[in-house]
């Protein structure tokens, strides 16, 4: 069966992902581009015996090396030679979209145009004639493809089929001005004489890029064998300078836009009077001089409300599932197999508890990503960057930094990966250095337990204060780092399209949110699982140890404990909990519970509950969680909401009694500040190393060890001087 | 009559101007070309962000945001 390899290219915000999802449905594979930190999505579908493999290229305004995304798109089109490039083009913004089209035509790649947003164009009174557009572009086929209307996709599928049978081929693009065209021809001949270059790049295309001055491709000429090309380029530039001065690149860009303008003039009927668009009316409010920032803050507050309220019931459900039925079944199964006690303990306390501790984050993350994907797909996130850029600039950050920072409140790991959208490297790295101070959802259980035990009347206030302190420390760190480590680096230009608002496509939103969540499960899951098994071993070595204090883990913690004495919590228990917290912060609570209460979570004996009972309980629990979540969703969307759901009655647990004996209120605050600010988790450090390199990850590590110790010690000592604690 | 040239950042909200020279070099220059910011193009300043920076511009029928720092390097001729 023949396979057609199709690459989807196009500007950002043109509905490319929506089209990709509509074409390929569930048959997708998502990973990274080899050697790059750019997400690659591919999928397949069938049309009448023809298999079409679709590769979704990153959004690009041009085939340049301006951003990693654009370089990936360019290299794929030019070097991988797909059977067909489908350029997804926004009908409501045709002229600018056609700039990329003219560049793809220069590569000589087989091309087809898919016209999206035709509904939006109609609303604006624009009418695009596909046949006229195709004629104006030298016969490149143009197919309407508004994914929401299925008729559009049928036309696209037919076009793929017709392509596979080899019916349509377009003409070469029109030549540039004669002096430029001469220079291109000369250069292309020199390039064609170098087999290693000519094999990878179409010579004429490479010649154009070199004349435009693409820094990355100019780097190819550094090789000694390529000296003839460098000489030819210098000679051509000298000749062209007489006509164009320093504006050779401008002349090339103008020629492309002339083509685009001519095509628009032939194919688009403009409205007599410009329509005041829906987007413009929304923006008058959303980016209003006075209302803009309050609206942004209110929206972020709403997102967090949703995350806390809607995910909490599912979180309880997952927690119950792992500690109840799953543990029971595993114990029963291992008993059946006559497994030794240590295997049972390792499975239950190490593996199942470890996996559970990863999965409890999934509901919250999924809700957070859904909310952010909704905001992104609707067009609001670009406005948020617009509104916040100036404020973030004071900290050396970029308007686009705020998305990763906000994501950090959910989980630091995906937040670090989300810094990729910032083109400027120093702004990107600085953002990544500040993310650990965003109080992730794993820290909340620690605040809750300590707050309830030590400040039963004011627990909410303590929790709020922690979030606030995190933000203040991040701001201070940003101020300092941008003036020291990153001094003079600049935060890069702010060049951002503000796309028209539109109704988000729900499948696309779901797909994006799920990709992010799945990425978290894969990356964080493996690390947390490995560390929880290792920790279990340390707690149980030397084998048969009964008092945790005598275990390898207890001994190591005792050694560390004196370090924390100036901050008021120099006990081996506190030190041990902080060490395990490096794996994931909510583990701080479970470690303290294990140590203080001796609740070593004895594996429950296989009781009389049947598999059927468990399954019914699990399904029923999920149903109840859904009912509860819907109620809370309604609550959250109505005004007068509270950010934190009631955590139930402050239970008088063994742990809270033990905490009251071990920590004075002042020491408790110092401990919480330490938990807030110290190393978020192994997975975050790993993500930082992968994204920014080990040097930066190490700086972050040092920062998140020194800062929390200093802050906790200062607060404790100052408090003592003032007579507290 | 010789037309006056001013930085794009000096154009008032609601006013239009024609680009005379793009005083920007390197990759950012080609990015702005790709986005339609060419000599001779008419640009309208649509809005200023709540904190006074960046600007929202209309070019080729779509909206583009640029900081005053970069806009200050783009020379334009105001249109009546």
PDB file of C-alpha atoms in Angstrom, chain A residues 138-404:
ATOM      1  CA  UNK A 138       1.507  29.417 -10.352  1.00  0.00           C
ATOM      2  CA  UNK A 139      -0.966  26.559 -10.015  1.00  0.00           C
ATOM      3  CA  UNK A 140      -0.280  25.518  -6.394  1.00  0.00           C
ATOM      4  CA  UNK A 141      -3.531  23.709  -5.438  1.00  0.00           C
ATOM      5  CA  UNK A 142      -5.645  25.622  -2.885  1.00  0.00           C
ATOM      6  CA  UNK A 143      -8.201  23.692  -0.828  1.00  0.00           C
ATOM      7  CA  UNK A 144     -10.598  25.117   1.755  1.00  0.00           C
ATOM      8  CA  UNK A 145     -10.035  23.249   5.034  1.00  0.00           C
ATOM      9  CA  UNK A 146     -11.846  24.742   7.985  1.00  0.00           C
ATOM     10  CA  UNK A 147     -11.590  21.819  10.364  1.00  0.00           C
ATOM     11  CA  UNK A 148     -14.853  22.551  12.194  1.00  0.00           C
ATOM     12  CA  UNK A 149     -16.760  22.035   8.948  1.00  0.00           C
ATOM     13  CA  UNK A 150     -16.241  18.464   7.806  1.00  0.00           C
ATOM     14  CA  UNK A 151     -16.920  19.269   4.178  1.00  0.00           C
ATOM     15  CA  UNK A 152     -13.607  21.140   4.162  1.00  0.00           C
ATOM     16  CA  UNK A 153     -11.643  18.094   5.218  1.00  0.00           C
ATOM     17  CA  UNK A 154     -13.230  15.914   2.543  1.00  0.00           C
ATOM     18  CA  UNK A 155     -11.822  18.296  -0.076  1.00  0.00           C
ATOM     19  CA  UNK A 156      -8.382  18.033   1.539  1.00  0.00           C
ATOM     20  CA  UNK A 157      -8.484  14.223   1.608  1.00  0.00           C
ATOM     21  CA  UNK A 158      -9.435  14.143  -2.070  1.00  0.00           C
ATOM     22  CA  UNK A 159      -6.567  16.502  -2.805  1.00  0.00           C
ATOM     23  CA  UNK A 160      -4.112  14.073  -1.115  1.00  0.00           C
ATOM     24  CA  UNK A 161      -5.392  11.283  -3.305  1.00  0.00           C
ATOM     25  CA  UNK A 162      -5.100  13.327  -6.445  1.00  0.00           C
ATOM     26  CA  UNK A 163      -1.584  14.263  -5.395  1.00  0.00           C
ATOM     27  CA  UNK A 164      -0.557  10.644  -4.904  1.00  0.00           C
ATOM     28  CA  UNK A 165      -1.643   9.822  -8.446  1.00  0.00           C
ATOM     29  CA  UNK A 166       0.606  12.645  -9.604  1.00  0.00           C
ATOM     30  CA  UNK A 167      -1.857  14.891 -11.383  1.00  0.00           C
ATOM     31  CA  UNK A 168      -0.895  18.348 -10.220  1.00  0.00           C
ATOM     32  CA  UNK A 169       2.442  20.122 -10.304  1.00  0.00           C
ATOM     33  CA  UNK A 170       2.911  23.856  -9.881  1.00  0.00           C
ATOM     34  CA  UNK A 171       5.229  26.197 -11.765  1.00  0.00           C
ATOM     35  CA  UNK A 172       8.488  27.466 -10.294  1.00  0.00           C
ATOM     36  CA  UNK A 173       8.100  30.731  -8.367  1.00  0.00           C
ATOM     37  CA  UNK A 174       8.607  33.980 -10.301  1.00  0.00           C
ATOM     38  CA  UNK A 175      12.202  35.280 -10.472  1.00  0.00           C
ATOM     39  CA  UNK A 176      13.554  38.062  -8.248  1.00  0.00           C
ATOM     40  CA  UNK A 177      14.774  41.392  -9.722  1.00  0.00           C
ATOM     41  CA  UNK A 178      17.430  40.754 -12.398  1.00  0.00           C
ATOM     42  CA  UNK A 179      20.511  41.785 -10.329  1.00  0.00           C
ATOM     43  CA  UNK A 180      19.445  39.564  -7.439  1.00  0.00           C
ATOM     44  CA  UNK A 181      18.472  36.716  -9.725  1.00  0.00           C
ATOM     45  CA  UNK A 182      21.940  36.891 -11.384  1.00  0.00           C
ATOM     46  CA  UNK A 183      23.632  36.732  -7.993  1.00  0.00           C
ATOM     47  CA  UNK A 184      21.467  33.766  -7.005  1.00  0.00           C
ATOM     48  CA  UNK A 185      22.363  31.899 -10.187  1.00  0.00           C
ATOM     49  CA  UNK A 186      26.113  32.469  -9.697  1.00  0.00           C
ATOM     50  CA  UNK A 187      25.979  31.418  -6.052  1.00  0.00           C
ATOM     51  CA  UNK A 188      23.808  28.386  -6.759  1.00  0.00           C
ATOM     52  CA  UNK A 189      26.389  27.194  -9.306  1.00  0.00           C
ATOM     53  CA  UNK A 190      29.159  27.508  -6.691  1.00  0.00           C
ATOM     54  CA  UNK A 191      27.030  25.603  -4.166  1.00  0.00           C
ATOM     55  CA  UNK A 192      26.168  22.860  -6.674  1.00  0.00           C
ATOM     56  CA  UNK A 193      29.911  22.281  -7.088  1.00  0.00           C
ATOM     57  CA  UNK A 194      30.127  21.203  -3.423  1.00  0.00           C
ATOM     58  CA  UNK A 195      28.475  17.775  -3.247  1.00  0.00           C
ATOM     59  CA  UNK A 196      28.200  17.723   0.569  1.00  0.00           C
ATOM     60  CA  UNK A 197      26.130  20.929   0.560  1.00  0.00           C
ATOM     61  CA  UNK A 198      24.163  20.228  -2.618  1.00  0.00           C
ATOM     62  CA  UNK A 199      23.061  16.857  -1.220  1.00  0.00           C
ATOM     63  CA  UNK A 200      21.508  18.527   1.831  1.00  0.00           C
ATOM     64  CA  UNK A 201      20.165  21.795   0.480  1.00  0.00           C
ATOM     65  CA  UNK A 202      18.612  22.841  -2.843  1.00  0.00           C
ATOM     66  CA  UNK A 203      21.404  25.111  -4.219  1.00  0.00           C
ATOM     67  CA  UNK A 204      19.123  27.936  -5.372  1.00  0.00           C
ATOM     68  CA  UNK A 205      17.348  28.015  -2.022  1.00  0.00           C
ATOM     69  CA  UNK A 206      20.604  28.044  -0.063  1.00  0.00           C
ATOM     70  CA  UNK A 207      21.890  30.849  -2.301  1.00  0.00           C
ATOM     71  CA  UNK A 208      18.879  33.013  -1.397  1.00  0.00           C
ATOM     72  CA  UNK A 209      19.360  32.361   2.335  1.00  0.00           C
ATOM     73  CA  UNK A 210      23.038  33.281   2.144  1.00  0.00           C
ATOM     74  CA  UNK A 211      22.245  36.538   0.355  1.00  0.00           C
ATOM     75  CA  UNK A 212      19.670  37.332   3.034  1.00  0.00           C
ATOM     76  CA  UNK A 213      22.348  36.731   5.654  1.00  0.00           C
ATOM     77  CA  UNK A 214      20.924  33.803   7.683  1.00  0.00           C
ATOM     78  CA  UNK A 215      23.508  33.483  10.480  1.00  0.00           C
ATOM     79  CA  UNK A 216      23.132  29.739  10.969  1.00  0.00           C
ATOM     80  CA  UNK A 217      23.561  28.892   7.272  1.00  0.00           C
ATOM     81  CA  UNK A 218      26.421  31.374   6.867  1.00  0.00           C
ATOM     82  CA  UNK A 219      28.165  29.232   9.473  1.00  0.00           C
ATOM     83  CA  UNK A 220      28.353  26.441   6.871  1.00  0.00           C
ATOM     84  CA  UNK A 221      30.821  28.540   4.866  1.00  0.00           C
ATOM     85  CA  UNK A 222      33.398  28.448   7.653  1.00  0.00           C
ATOM     86  CA  UNK A 223      34.616  25.063   6.361  1.00  0.00           C
ATOM     87  CA  UNK A 224      37.777  25.370   4.236  1.00  0.00           C
ATOM     88  CA  UNK A 225      36.307  23.560   1.187  1.00  0.00           C
ATOM     89  CA  UNK A 226      33.547  26.128   1.036  1.00  0.00           C
ATOM     90  CA  UNK A 227      35.897  29.068   0.498  1.00  0.00           C
ATOM     91  CA  UNK A 228      34.827  29.403  -3.187  1.00  0.00           C
ATOM     92  CA  UNK A 229      31.225  29.908  -2.085  1.00  0.00           C
ATOM     93  CA  UNK A 230      32.250  32.479   0.527  1.00  0.00           C
ATOM     94  CA  UNK A 231      34.234  34.323  -2.171  1.00  0.00           C
ATOM     95  CA  UNK A 232      31.324  34.225  -4.628  1.00  0.00           C
ATOM     96  CA  UNK A 233      28.992  35.494  -1.884  1.00  0.00           C
ATOM     97  CA  UNK A 234      31.288  38.409  -1.035  1.00  0.00           C
ATOM     98  CA  UNK A 235      31.587  39.352  -4.713  1.00  0.00           C
ATOM     99  CA  UNK A 236      27.809  39.169  -5.241  1.00  0.00           C
ATOM    100  CA  UNK A 237      27.132  41.278  -2.164  1.00  0.00           C
ATOM    101  CA  UNK A 238      29.574  43.926  -3.366  1.00  0.00           C
ATOM    102  CA  UNK A 239      27.875  44.112  -6.748  1.00  0.00           C
ATOM    103  CA  UNK A 240      24.389  44.210  -5.226  1.00  0.00           C
ATOM    104  CA  UNK A 241      25.397  46.913  -2.767  1.00  0.00           C
ATOM    105  CA  UNK A 242      25.661  49.359  -5.693  1.00  0.00           C
ATOM    106  CA  UNK A 243      21.943  48.906  -6.393  1.00  0.00           C
ATOM    107  CA  UNK A 244      20.487  48.174  -2.984  1.00  0.00           C
ATOM    108  CA  UNK A 245      22.935  49.575  -0.445  1.00  0.00           C
ATOM    109  CA  UNK A 246      22.626  47.611   2.785  1.00  0.00           C
ATOM    110  CA  UNK A 247      19.094  46.538   1.964  1.00  0.00           C
ATOM    111  CA  UNK A 248      19.661  43.356  -0.056  1.00  0.00           C
ATOM    112  CA  UNK A 249      17.606  41.404   2.485  1.00  0.00           C
ATOM    113  CA  UNK A 250      14.878  44.037   2.283  1.00  0.00           C
ATOM    114  CA  UNK A 251      14.754  43.748  -1.511  1.00  0.00           C
ATOM    115  CA  UNK A 252      14.333  39.975  -1.255  1.00  0.00           C
ATOM    116  CA  UNK A 253      11.594  40.305   1.380  1.00  0.00           C
ATOM    117  CA  UNK A 254       9.858  42.969  -0.719  1.00  0.00           C
ATOM    118  CA  UNK A 255       9.839  40.691  -3.747  1.00  0.00           C
ATOM    119  CA  UNK A 256       8.105  38.002  -1.669  1.00  0.00           C
ATOM    120  CA  UNK A 257       5.530  40.419  -0.328  1.00  0.00           C
ATOM    121  CA  UNK A 258       4.913  41.707  -3.869  1.00  0.00           C
ATOM    122  CA  UNK A 259       3.916  38.178  -4.844  1.00  0.00           C
ATOM    123  CA  UNK A 260       1.733  37.870  -1.753  1.00  0.00           C
ATOM    124  CA  UNK A 261       0.061  41.222  -2.381  1.00  0.00           C
ATOM    125  CA  UNK A 262      -0.575  40.408  -6.036  1.00  0.00           C
ATOM    126  CA  UNK A 263      -2.160  37.084  -5.064  1.00  0.00           C
ATOM    127  CA  UNK A 264      -4.394  38.776  -2.485  1.00  0.00           C
ATOM    128  CA  UNK A 265      -5.402  41.430  -4.997  1.00  0.00           C
ATOM    129  CA  UNK A 266      -6.486  38.734  -7.453  1.00  0.00           C
ATOM    130  CA  UNK A 267      -8.174  36.342  -5.047  1.00  0.00           C
ATOM    131  CA  UNK A 268      -9.694  38.339  -2.192  1.00  0.00           C
ATOM    132  CA  UNK A 269     -12.709  40.617  -2.305  1.00  0.00           C
ATOM    133  CA  UNK A 270     -12.377  43.172   0.500  1.00  0.00           C
ATOM    134  CA  UNK A 271     -15.358  44.709   2.295  1.00  0.00           C
ATOM    135  CA  UNK A 272     -16.270  48.276   1.332  1.00  0.00           C
ATOM    136  CA  UNK A 273     -15.947  49.510   4.918  1.00  0.00           C
ATOM    137  CA  UNK A 274     -13.757  47.809   7.519  1.00  0.00           C
ATOM    138  CA  UNK A 275     -15.786  46.000  10.171  1.00  0.00           C
ATOM    139  CA  UNK A 276     -15.057  46.709  13.852  1.00  0.00           C
ATOM    140  CA  UNK A 277     -14.256  43.148  14.787  1.00  0.00           C
ATOM    141  CA  UNK A 278     -15.418  41.193  17.785  1.00  0.00           C
ATOM    142  CA  UNK A 279     -11.752  40.902  18.818  1.00  0.00           C
ATOM    143  CA  UNK A 280     -11.340  44.656  18.867  1.00  0.00           C
ATOM    144  CA  UNK A 281     -14.390  45.025  21.132  1.00  0.00           C
ATOM    145  CA  UNK A 282     -13.064  42.371  23.541  1.00  0.00           C
ATOM    146  CA  UNK A 283      -9.603  43.924  23.590  1.00  0.00           C
ATOM    147  CA  UNK A 284     -11.020  47.325  24.485  1.00  0.00           C
ATOM    148  CA  UNK A 285     -11.952  45.744  27.821  1.00  0.00           C
ATOM    149  CA  UNK A 286      -9.332  43.022  28.341  1.00  0.00           C
ATOM    150  CA  UNK A 287      -6.274  45.180  27.628  1.00  0.00           C
ATOM    151  CA  UNK A 288      -7.886  48.338  29.047  1.00  0.00           C
ATOM    152  CA  UNK A 289      -5.513  50.818  30.675  1.00  0.00           C
ATOM    153  CA  UNK A 290      -7.067  50.404  34.117  1.00  0.00           C
ATOM    154  CA  UNK A 291      -9.017  47.139  33.868  1.00  0.00           C
ATOM    155  CA  UNK A 292      -6.338  45.119  32.042  1.00  0.00           C
ATOM    156  CA  UNK A 293      -4.279  44.011  35.026  1.00  0.00           C
ATOM    157  CA  UNK A 294      -7.206  43.361  37.420  1.00  0.00           C
ATOM    158  CA  UNK A 295      -8.792  41.196  34.700  1.00  0.00           C
ATOM    159  CA  UNK A 296      -5.562  39.247  34.298  1.00  0.00           C
ATOM    160  CA  UNK A 297      -5.284  38.674  38.067  1.00  0.00           C
ATOM    161  CA  UNK A 298      -8.946  37.690  38.318  1.00  0.00           C
ATOM    162  CA  UNK A 299      -8.550  35.139  35.514  1.00  0.00           C
ATOM    163  CA  UNK A 300      -5.484  33.593  37.158  1.00  0.00           C
ATOM    164  CA  UNK A 301      -7.369  33.449  40.467  1.00  0.00           C
ATOM    165  CA  UNK A 302     -10.220  31.669  38.713  1.00  0.00           C
ATOM    166  CA  UNK A 303      -7.819  29.141  37.159  1.00  0.00           C
ATOM    167  CA  UNK A 304      -6.361  28.276  40.567  1.00  0.00           C
ATOM    168  CA  UNK A 305      -9.780  28.026  42.059  1.00  0.00           C
ATOM    169  CA  UNK A 306     -10.708  25.500  39.404  1.00  0.00           C
ATOM    170  CA  UNK A 307      -7.516  23.521  39.941  1.00  0.00           C
ATOM    171  CA  UNK A 308      -7.992  23.313  43.701  1.00  0.00           C
ATOM    172  CA  UNK A 309     -11.724  22.650  43.711  1.00  0.00           C
ATOM    173  CA  UNK A 310     -12.335  20.466  40.719  1.00  0.00           C
ATOM    174  CA  UNK A 311      -9.323  18.223  41.129  1.00  0.00           C
ATOM    175  CA  UNK A 312      -9.640  17.641  44.891  1.00  0.00           C
ATOM    176  CA  UNK A 313     -12.370  14.937  44.730  1.00  0.00           C
ATOM    177  CA  UNK A 314     -10.444  12.991  42.078  1.00  0.00           C
ATOM    178  CA  UNK A 315      -7.284  13.377  44.107  1.00  0.00           C
ATOM    179  CA  UNK A 316      -9.000  11.733  47.086  1.00  0.00           C
ATOM    180  CA  UNK A 317     -10.294   9.020  44.802  1.00  0.00           C
ATOM    181  CA  UNK A 318      -6.843   8.172  43.440  1.00  0.00           C
ATOM    182  CA  UNK A 319      -5.358   8.295  46.916  1.00  0.00           C
ATOM    183  CA  UNK A 320      -8.029   5.898  48.159  1.00  0.00           C
ATOM    184  CA  UNK A 321      -7.571   3.616  45.168  1.00  0.00           C
ATOM    185  CA  UNK A 322      -3.843   3.195  45.823  1.00  0.00           C
ATOM    186  CA  UNK A 323      -3.939   2.860  49.594  1.00  0.00           C
ATOM    187  CA  UNK A 324      -7.054   0.664  49.570  1.00  0.00           C
ATOM    188  CA  UNK A 325      -8.017  -1.769  46.810  1.00  0.00           C
ATOM    189  CA  UNK A 326      -4.707  -1.746  44.919  1.00  0.00           C
ATOM    190  CA  UNK A 327      -2.658  -2.443  48.044  1.00  0.00           C
ATOM    191  CA  UNK A 328      -5.108  -5.127  49.163  1.00  0.00           C
ATOM    192  CA  UNK A 329      -5.010  -6.892  45.798  1.00  0.00           C
ATOM    193  CA  UNK A 330      -1.223  -6.730  45.597  1.00  0.00           C
ATOM    194  CA  UNK A 331      -0.858  -8.165  49.099  1.00  0.00           C
ATOM    195  CA  UNK A 332      -3.334 -10.926  48.313  1.00  0.00           C
ATOM    196  CA  UNK A 333      -1.622 -11.776  45.053  1.00  0.00           C
ATOM    197  CA  UNK A 334       1.847 -11.873  46.612  1.00  0.00           C
ATOM    198  CA  UNK A 335       0.554 -14.038  49.466  1.00  0.00           C
ATOM    199  CA  UNK A 336      -0.828 -16.411  46.861  1.00  0.00           C
ATOM    200  CA  UNK A 337       2.625 -16.604  45.260  1.00  0.00           C
ATOM    201  CA  UNK A 338       4.266 -17.164  48.683  1.00  0.00           C
ATOM    202  CA  UNK A 339       6.449 -14.105  48.118  1.00  0.00           C
ATOM    203  CA  UNK A 340       8.845 -13.293  50.992  1.00  0.00           C
ATOM    204  CA  UNK A 341       7.838 -10.460  53.318  1.00  0.00           C
ATOM    205  CA  UNK A 342      10.433  -8.060  52.007  1.00  0.00           C
ATOM    206  CA  UNK A 343       9.089  -8.331  48.449  1.00  0.00           C
ATOM    207  CA  UNK A 344       5.606  -7.543  49.730  1.00  0.00           C
ATOM    208  CA  UNK A 345       6.908  -4.581  51.717  1.00  0.00           C
ATOM    209  CA  UNK A 346       8.930  -3.290  48.758  1.00  0.00           C
ATOM    210  CA  UNK A 347       5.935  -3.602  46.429  1.00  0.00           C
ATOM    211  CA  UNK A 348       3.475  -1.940  48.792  1.00  0.00           C
ATOM    212  CA  UNK A 349       5.579   0.714  50.539  1.00  0.00           C
ATOM    213  CA  UNK A 350       8.055   1.316  47.736  1.00  0.00           C
ATOM    214  CA  UNK A 351       6.436   0.811  44.350  1.00  0.00           C
ATOM    215  CA  UNK A 352       2.690   1.222  44.884  1.00  0.00           C
ATOM    216  CA  UNK A 353       3.111   4.144  47.285  1.00  0.00           C
ATOM    217  CA  UNK A 354       5.634   5.717  44.902  1.00  0.00           C
ATOM    218  CA  UNK A 355       3.409   5.422  41.830  1.00  0.00           C
ATOM    219  CA  UNK A 356       0.480   6.692  43.873  1.00  0.00           C
ATOM    220  CA  UNK A 357       2.428   9.748  44.946  1.00  0.00           C
ATOM    221  CA  UNK A 358       2.978  10.647  41.282  1.00  0.00           C
ATOM    222  CA  UNK A 359      -0.562   9.976  40.154  1.00  0.00           C
ATOM    223  CA  UNK A 360      -2.241  12.092  42.838  1.00  0.00           C
ATOM    224  CA  UNK A 361      -0.950  15.138  40.979  1.00  0.00           C
ATOM    225  CA  UNK A 362      -2.540  14.137  37.707  1.00  0.00           C
ATOM    226  CA  UNK A 363      -6.080  15.507  38.294  1.00  0.00           C
ATOM    227  CA  UNK A 364      -4.790  18.916  39.360  1.00  0.00           C
ATOM    228  CA  UNK A 365      -2.326  19.139  36.500  1.00  0.00           C
ATOM    229  CA  UNK A 366      -4.903  18.063  33.951  1.00  0.00           C
ATOM    230  CA  UNK A 367      -7.326  20.758  35.126  1.00  0.00           C
ATOM    231  CA  UNK A 368      -4.556  23.383  35.116  1.00  0.00           C
ATOM    232  CA  UNK A 369      -3.448  22.449  31.609  1.00  0.00           C
ATOM    233  CA  UNK A 370      -7.038  22.366  30.364  1.00  0.00           C
ATOM    234  CA  UNK A 371      -7.633  25.860  31.720  1.00  0.00           C
ATOM    235  CA  UNK A 372      -4.412  27.212  30.205  1.00  0.00           C
ATOM    236  CA  UNK A 373      -5.031  25.496  26.857  1.00  0.00           C
ATOM    237  CA  UNK A 374      -8.507  27.092  26.795  1.00  0.00           C
ATOM    238  CA  UNK A 375      -6.959  30.500  27.458  1.00  0.00           C
ATOM    239  CA  UNK A 376      -4.284  29.901  24.826  1.00  0.00           C
ATOM    240  CA  UNK A 377      -6.606  28.613  22.121  1.00  0.00           C
ATOM    241  CA  UNK A 378      -9.039  31.481  22.712  1.00  0.00           C
ATOM    242  CA  UNK A 379      -6.224  33.993  22.142  1.00  0.00           C
ATOM    243  CA  UNK A 380      -6.083  35.393  25.691  1.00  0.00           C
ATOM    244  CA  UNK A 381      -2.609  34.183  26.639  1.00  0.00           C
ATOM    245  CA  UNK A 382      -1.007  36.458  24.041  1.00  0.00           C
ATOM    246  CA  UNK A 383      -2.872  39.400  25.641  1.00  0.00           C
ATOM    247  CA  UNK A 384      -1.691  38.335  29.078  1.00  0.00           C
ATOM    248  CA  UNK A 385       1.924  38.474  27.864  1.00  0.00           C
ATOM    249  CA  UNK A 386       1.151  41.901  26.358  1.00  0.00           C
ATOM    250  CA  UNK A 387      -0.328  43.176  29.619  1.00  0.00           C
ATOM    251  CA  UNK A 388       2.393  41.756  31.878  1.00  0.00           C
ATOM    252  CA  UNK A 389       5.556  42.342  29.820  1.00  0.00           C
ATOM    253  CA  UNK A 390       6.445  45.686  31.400  1.00  0.00           C
ATOM    254  CA  UNK A 391       6.018  44.417  34.965  1.00  0.00           C
ATOM    255  CA  UNK A 392       8.087  41.305  34.276  1.00  0.00           C
ATOM    256  CA  UNK A 393      10.710  43.434  32.524  1.00  0.00           C
ATOM    257  CA  UNK A 394      11.659  44.968  35.868  1.00  0.00           C
ATOM    258  CA  UNK A 395      12.782  41.472  36.913  1.00  0.00           C
ATOM    259  CA  UNK A 396      14.711  40.819  33.715  1.00  0.00           C
ATOM    260  CA  UNK A 397      11.904  38.574  32.459  1.00  0.00           C
ATOM    261  CA  UNK A 398       9.944  38.517  29.224  1.00  0.00           C
ATOM    262  CA  UNK A 399       6.168  38.834  28.783  1.00  0.00           C
ATOM    263  CA  UNK A 400       6.140  35.186  27.792  1.00  0.00           C
ATOM    264  CA  UNK A 401       7.797  34.234  31.110  1.00  0.00           C
ATOM    265  CA  UNK A 402       4.567  34.479  33.009  1.00  0.00           C
ATOM    266  CA  UNK A 403       3.055  31.315  31.493  1.00  0.00           C
ATOM    267  CA  UNK A 404       5.861  29.030  32.756  1.00  0.00           C
TER     268      UNK A 404
END
